[in-house]
């Protein structure tokens, strides 16, 4: 199995998971792949990288951090490669863009922690769902600032990523309570703020995140608890500006029930969507590496960072 196949399988089987992590993992794999590539011309090198990128994008469909990261390194490299010749300089250039993304992505998570932690008050009770590096960055930064916080972590069925969050927070000395997903409303009256990550942010400010997030947002709104999303800017989906919908990944049913149970209950249909969509009106703030935005203002951030203009599209 080559590096691309191994990376594809590790992402598909969630051996490596989390929207930011899979983006960095895929870019690292492309970097390693490029160093081993034999090619006949610059065009051939670019074509092989593009094919590898397209292949890796297919490993999981929802987190737009994955295609955005791959497009970032390939498009920037292509612009630079225009003026480059020779195997060494082409490979060096691509490698630099990969490292640039990995560094920017890691710094973004740290900055989200610094910016978002300003919104955490001493004594706050927080709730988080699943396992988001960006969300945990805010919570851990607030804890490092000696703010006295308590955190509820949901289990996050069916893959139990909430246990990873509970374990990380506890190892860092945070006061953590693990709860089952269906206990969220029971505890919500004690919660000041919910903090979750995102796999994708749509043009209208809707958040795509781990299944169950939208129910938690609904409970938070009803209980008047604040709902904060922590997400790097490369989780904004450019395609949604043009009307495309974000694909929600359907995971294997055996993540929910055993093969044995299913064989005894052949007429039971099992559905296992991995993500859901939280409407913008349930979200108080999106914390990115460059600042805090209301969900409806996410277009401004995208335009500012990537220079997107409606005029370009309509001409
Ligand atoms: P960070 C995860 O997806 C969760 O939905 C999490 O909230 C989101 O990615 C963002 O995570 P999965 O890979 O990028 O567990 O903030 O399905 O780490």
GROMACS .gro file of N, CA, C and O in nm, residues 23 64-73 75-76 79 97 100-101 104-105 108 112 201 231-239 241-242 288-290 293 297-310 312-313:
model
  212
   23UNK      N    1  -0.704   1.745   0.759
   23UNK     CA    2  -0.650   1.837   0.657
   23UNK      C    3  -0.496   1.835   0.663
   23UNK      O    4  -0.430   1.821   0.560
   64UNK      N    5  -1.488   2.032   0.505
   64UNK     CA    6  -1.433   2.104   0.389
   64UNK      C    7  -1.290   2.149   0.413
   64UNK      O    8  -1.222   2.194   0.320
   65UNK      N    9  -1.243   2.135   0.537
   65UNK     CA   10  -1.102   2.163   0.564
   65UNK      C   11  -1.014   2.075   0.475
   65UNK      O   12  -0.905   2.118   0.436
   66UNK      N   13  -1.061   1.956   0.443
   66UNK     CA   14  -0.981   1.862   0.363
   66UNK      C   15  -0.962   1.914   0.219
   66UNK      O   16  -0.848   1.938   0.178
   67UNK      N   17  -1.070   1.935   0.141
   67UNK     CA   18  -1.046   1.991   0.007
   67UNK      C   19  -0.986   2.130   0.009
   67UNK      O   20  -0.903   2.163  -0.076
   68UNK      N   21  -1.025   2.214   0.107
   68UNK     CA   22  -0.968   2.349   0.111
   68UNK      C   23  -0.817   2.345   0.132
   68UNK      O   24  -0.743   2.423   0.070
   69UNK      N   25  -0.770   2.255   0.218
   69UNK     CA   26  -0.626   2.245   0.244
   69UNK      C   27  -0.552   2.195   0.120
   69UNK      O   28  -0.447   2.250   0.082
   70UNK      N   29  -0.610   2.095   0.055
   70UNK     CA   30  -0.545   2.039  -0.065
   70UNK      C   31  -0.543   2.143  -0.177
   70UNK      O   32  -0.441   2.163  -0.243
   71UNK      N   33  -0.654   2.215  -0.194
   71UNK     CA   34  -0.657   2.321  -0.296
   71UNK      C   35  -0.556   2.430  -0.264
   71UNK      O   36  -0.491   2.485  -0.353
   72UNK      N   37  -0.544   2.464  -0.135
   72UNK     CA   38  -0.451   2.570  -0.094
   72UNK      C   39  -0.308   2.536  -0.137
   72UNK      O   40  -0.240   2.616  -0.201
   73UNK      N   41  -0.263   2.413  -0.104
   73UNK     CA   42  -0.122   2.381  -0.135
   73UNK      C   43  -0.101   2.365  -0.286
   73UNK      O   44   0.000   2.412  -0.340
   75UNK      N   45  -0.287   2.494  -0.545
   75UNK     CA   46  -0.303   2.619  -0.621
   75UNK      C   47  -0.188   2.715  -0.598
   75UNK      O   48  -0.138   2.778  -0.692
   76UNK      N   49  -0.143   2.726  -0.474
   76UNK     CA   50  -0.030   2.815  -0.448
   76UNK      C   51   0.096   2.765  -0.517
   76UNK      O   52   0.175   2.843  -0.573
   79UNK      N   53   0.087   2.844  -0.894
   79UNK     CA   54   0.120   2.985  -0.924
   79UNK      C   55   0.272   3.005  -0.921
   79UNK      O   56   0.329   3.070  -1.006
   97UNK      N   57   0.494   2.482   0.044
   97UNK     CA   58   0.353   2.517   0.059
   97UNK      C   59   0.282   2.422   0.155
   97UNK      O   60   0.194   2.463   0.231
  100UNK      N   61   0.384   2.526   0.494
  100UNK     CA   62   0.317   2.654   0.523
  100UNK      C   63   0.174   2.627   0.574
  100UNK      O   64   0.131   2.685   0.675
  101UNK      N   65   0.101   2.538   0.505
  101UNK     CA   66  -0.036   2.510   0.550
  101UNK      C   67  -0.035   2.449   0.690
  101UNK      O   68  -0.113   2.489   0.777
  104UNK      N   69   0.038   2.714   0.946
  104UNK     CA   70  -0.073   2.810   0.962
  104UNK      C   71  -0.190   2.744   1.034
  104UNK      O   72  -0.256   2.806   1.118
  105UNK      N   73  -0.215   2.618   1.001
  105UNK     CA   74  -0.328   2.547   1.061
  105UNK      C   75  -0.306   2.528   1.212
  105UNK      O   76  -0.397   2.550   1.293
  108UNK      N   77  -0.341   2.856   1.382
  108UNK     CA   78  -0.481   2.898   1.386
  108UNK      C   79  -0.550   2.841   1.510
  108UNK      O   80  -0.625   2.910   1.580
  112UNK      N   81  -0.719   3.067   1.801
  112UNK     CA   82  -0.861   3.050   1.838
  112UNK      C   83  -0.871   3.040   1.991
  112UNK      O   84  -0.960   3.099   2.052
  201UNK      N   85  -1.851   2.539   0.750
  201UNK     CA   86  -1.940   2.653   0.774
  201UNK      C   87  -1.996   2.693   0.638
  201UNK      O   88  -1.921   2.715   0.542
  231UNK      N   89  -1.376   2.757   1.497
  231UNK     CA   90  -1.341   2.698   1.366
  231UNK      C   91  -1.240   2.784   1.291
  231UNK      O   92  -1.255   2.906   1.282
  232UNK      N   93  -1.140   2.718   1.234
  232UNK     CA   94  -1.043   2.787   1.151
  232UNK      C   95  -1.114   2.837   1.024
  232UNK      O   96  -1.208   2.774   0.976
  233UNK      N   97  -1.060   2.946   0.966
  233UNK     CA   98  -1.128   3.007   0.850
  233UNK      C   99  -1.135   2.912   0.731
  233UNK      O  100  -1.222   2.925   0.647
  234UNK      N  101  -1.043   2.814   0.725
  234UNK     CA  102  -1.048   2.723   0.609
  234UNK      C  103  -1.157   2.615   0.624
  234UNK      O  104  -1.163   2.521   0.546
  235UNK      N  105  -1.243   2.633   0.722
  235UNK     CA  106  -1.361   2.544   0.730
  235UNK      C  107  -1.484   2.608   0.664
  235UNK      O  108  -1.591   2.549   0.663
  236UNK      N  109  -1.466   2.730   0.611
  236UNK     CA  110  -1.576   2.791   0.536
  236UNK      C  111  -1.582   2.722   0.399
  236UNK      O  112  -1.478   2.703   0.335
  237UNK      N  113  -1.703   2.684   0.359
  237UNK     CA  114  -1.718   2.613   0.232
  237UNK      C  115  -1.743   2.710   0.118
  237UNK      O  116  -1.851   2.768   0.110
  238UNK      N  117  -1.646   2.730   0.028
  238UNK     CA  118  -1.668   2.824  -0.083
  238UNK      C  119  -1.780   2.779  -0.175
  238UNK      O  120  -1.855   2.861  -0.229
  239UNK      N  121  -1.796   2.647  -0.190
  239UNK     CA  122  -1.899   2.596  -0.284
  239UNK      C  123  -2.039   2.637  -0.242
  239UNK      O  124  -2.128   2.651  -0.327
  241UNK      N  125  -2.140   2.916  -0.147
  241UNK     CA  126  -2.174   3.048  -0.201
  241UNK      C  127  -2.242   3.033  -0.337
  241UNK      O  128  -2.313   3.121  -0.382
  242UNK      N  129  -2.215   2.920  -0.404
  242UNK     CA  130  -2.270   2.898  -0.537
  242UNK      C  131  -2.387   2.800  -0.533
  242UNK      O  132  -2.423   2.741  -0.635
  288UNK      N  133  -1.277   3.244   1.503
  288UNK     CA  134  -1.176   3.200   1.406
  288UNK      C  135  -1.040   3.250   1.452
  288UNK      O  136  -1.031   3.324   1.551
  289UNK      N  137  -0.937   3.216   1.376
  289UNK     CA  138  -0.800   3.258   1.412
  289UNK      C  139  -0.778   3.407   1.392
  289UNK      O  140  -0.680   3.462   1.440
  290UNK      N  141  -0.870   3.473   1.319
  290UNK     CA  142  -0.851   3.617   1.298
  290UNK      C  143  -0.953   3.702   1.373
  290UNK      O  144  -0.948   3.825   1.366
  293UNK      N  145  -1.677   3.631   1.482
  293UNK     CA  146  -1.776   3.679   1.385
  293UNK      C  147  -1.915   3.630   1.421
  293UNK      O  148  -1.930   3.517   1.468
  297UNK      N  149  -2.207   3.699   0.940
  297UNK     CA  150  -2.099   3.782   0.885
  297UNK      C  151  -1.985   3.700   0.828
  297UNK      O  152  -1.881   3.756   0.792
  298UNK      N  153  -2.005   3.571   0.814
  298UNK     CA  154  -1.893   3.485   0.774
  298UNK      C  155  -1.849   3.515   0.630
  298UNK      O  156  -1.733   3.498   0.595
  299UNK      N  157  -1.942   3.567   0.551
  299UNK     CA  158  -1.906   3.604   0.414
  299UNK      C  159  -1.799   3.712   0.412
  299UNK      O  160  -1.707   3.710   0.331
  300UNK      N  161  -1.810   3.806   0.507
  300UNK     CA  162  -1.713   3.917   0.512
  300UNK      C  163  -1.573   3.862   0.539
  300UNK      O  164  -1.476   3.903   0.478
  301UNK      N  165  -1.566   3.766   0.630
  301UNK     CA  166  -1.436   3.705   0.660
  301UNK      C  167  -1.381   3.635   0.536
  301UNK      O  168  -1.264   3.649   0.502
  302UNK      N  169  -1.466   3.561   0.469
  302UNK     CA  170  -1.420   3.487   0.351
  302UNK      C  171  -1.368   3.583   0.244
  302UNK      O  172  -1.262   3.563   0.186
  303UNK      N  173  -1.444   3.690   0.222
  303UNK     CA  174  -1.407   3.790   0.121
  303UNK      C  175  -1.273   3.857   0.158
  303UNK      O  176  -1.186   3.874   0.074
  304UNK      N  177  -1.261   3.890   0.285
  304UNK     CA  178  -1.140   3.955   0.334
  304UNK      C  179  -1.017   3.866   0.316
  304UNK      O  180  -0.911   3.911   0.273
  305UNK      N  181  -1.034   3.735   0.346
  305UNK     CA  182  -0.919   3.646   0.345
  305UNK      C  183  -0.886   3.594   0.206
  305UNK      O  184  -0.771   3.572   0.172
  306UNK      N  185  -0.991   3.570   0.127
  306UNK     CA  186  -0.966   3.502  -0.001
  306UNK      C  187  -1.000   3.589  -0.122
  306UNK      O  188  -0.990   3.544  -0.236
  307UNK      N  189  -1.044   3.712  -0.096
  307UNK     CA  190  -1.065   3.806  -0.206
  307UNK      C  191  -1.179   3.771  -0.298
  307UNK      O  192  -1.186   3.817  -0.411
  308UNK      N  193  -1.271   3.692  -0.252
  308UNK     CA  194  -1.383   3.649  -0.336
  308UNK      C  195  -1.477   3.766  -0.364
  308UNK      O  196  -1.508   3.845  -0.276
  309UNK      N  197  -1.522   3.778  -0.488
  309UNK     CA  198  -1.614   3.886  -0.521
  309UNK      C  199  -1.726   3.834  -0.611
  309UNK      O  200  -1.701   3.758  -0.705
  310UNK      N  201  -1.850   3.878  -0.583
  310UNK     CA  202  -1.962   3.834  -0.667
  310UNK      C  203  -1.944   3.882  -0.811
  310UNK      O  204  -1.986   3.819  -0.905
  312UNK      N  205  -1.680   3.891  -0.986
  312UNK     CA  206  -1.600   3.796  -1.064
  312UNK      C  207  -1.687   3.683  -1.118
  312UNK      O  208  -1.666   3.631  -1.226
  313UNK      N  209  -1.787   3.646  -1.038
  313UNK     CA  210  -1.869   3.531  -1.076
  313UNK      C  211  -1.967   3.574  -1.185
  313UNK      O  212  -1.992   3.499  -1.280
   0.00000   0.00000   0.00000
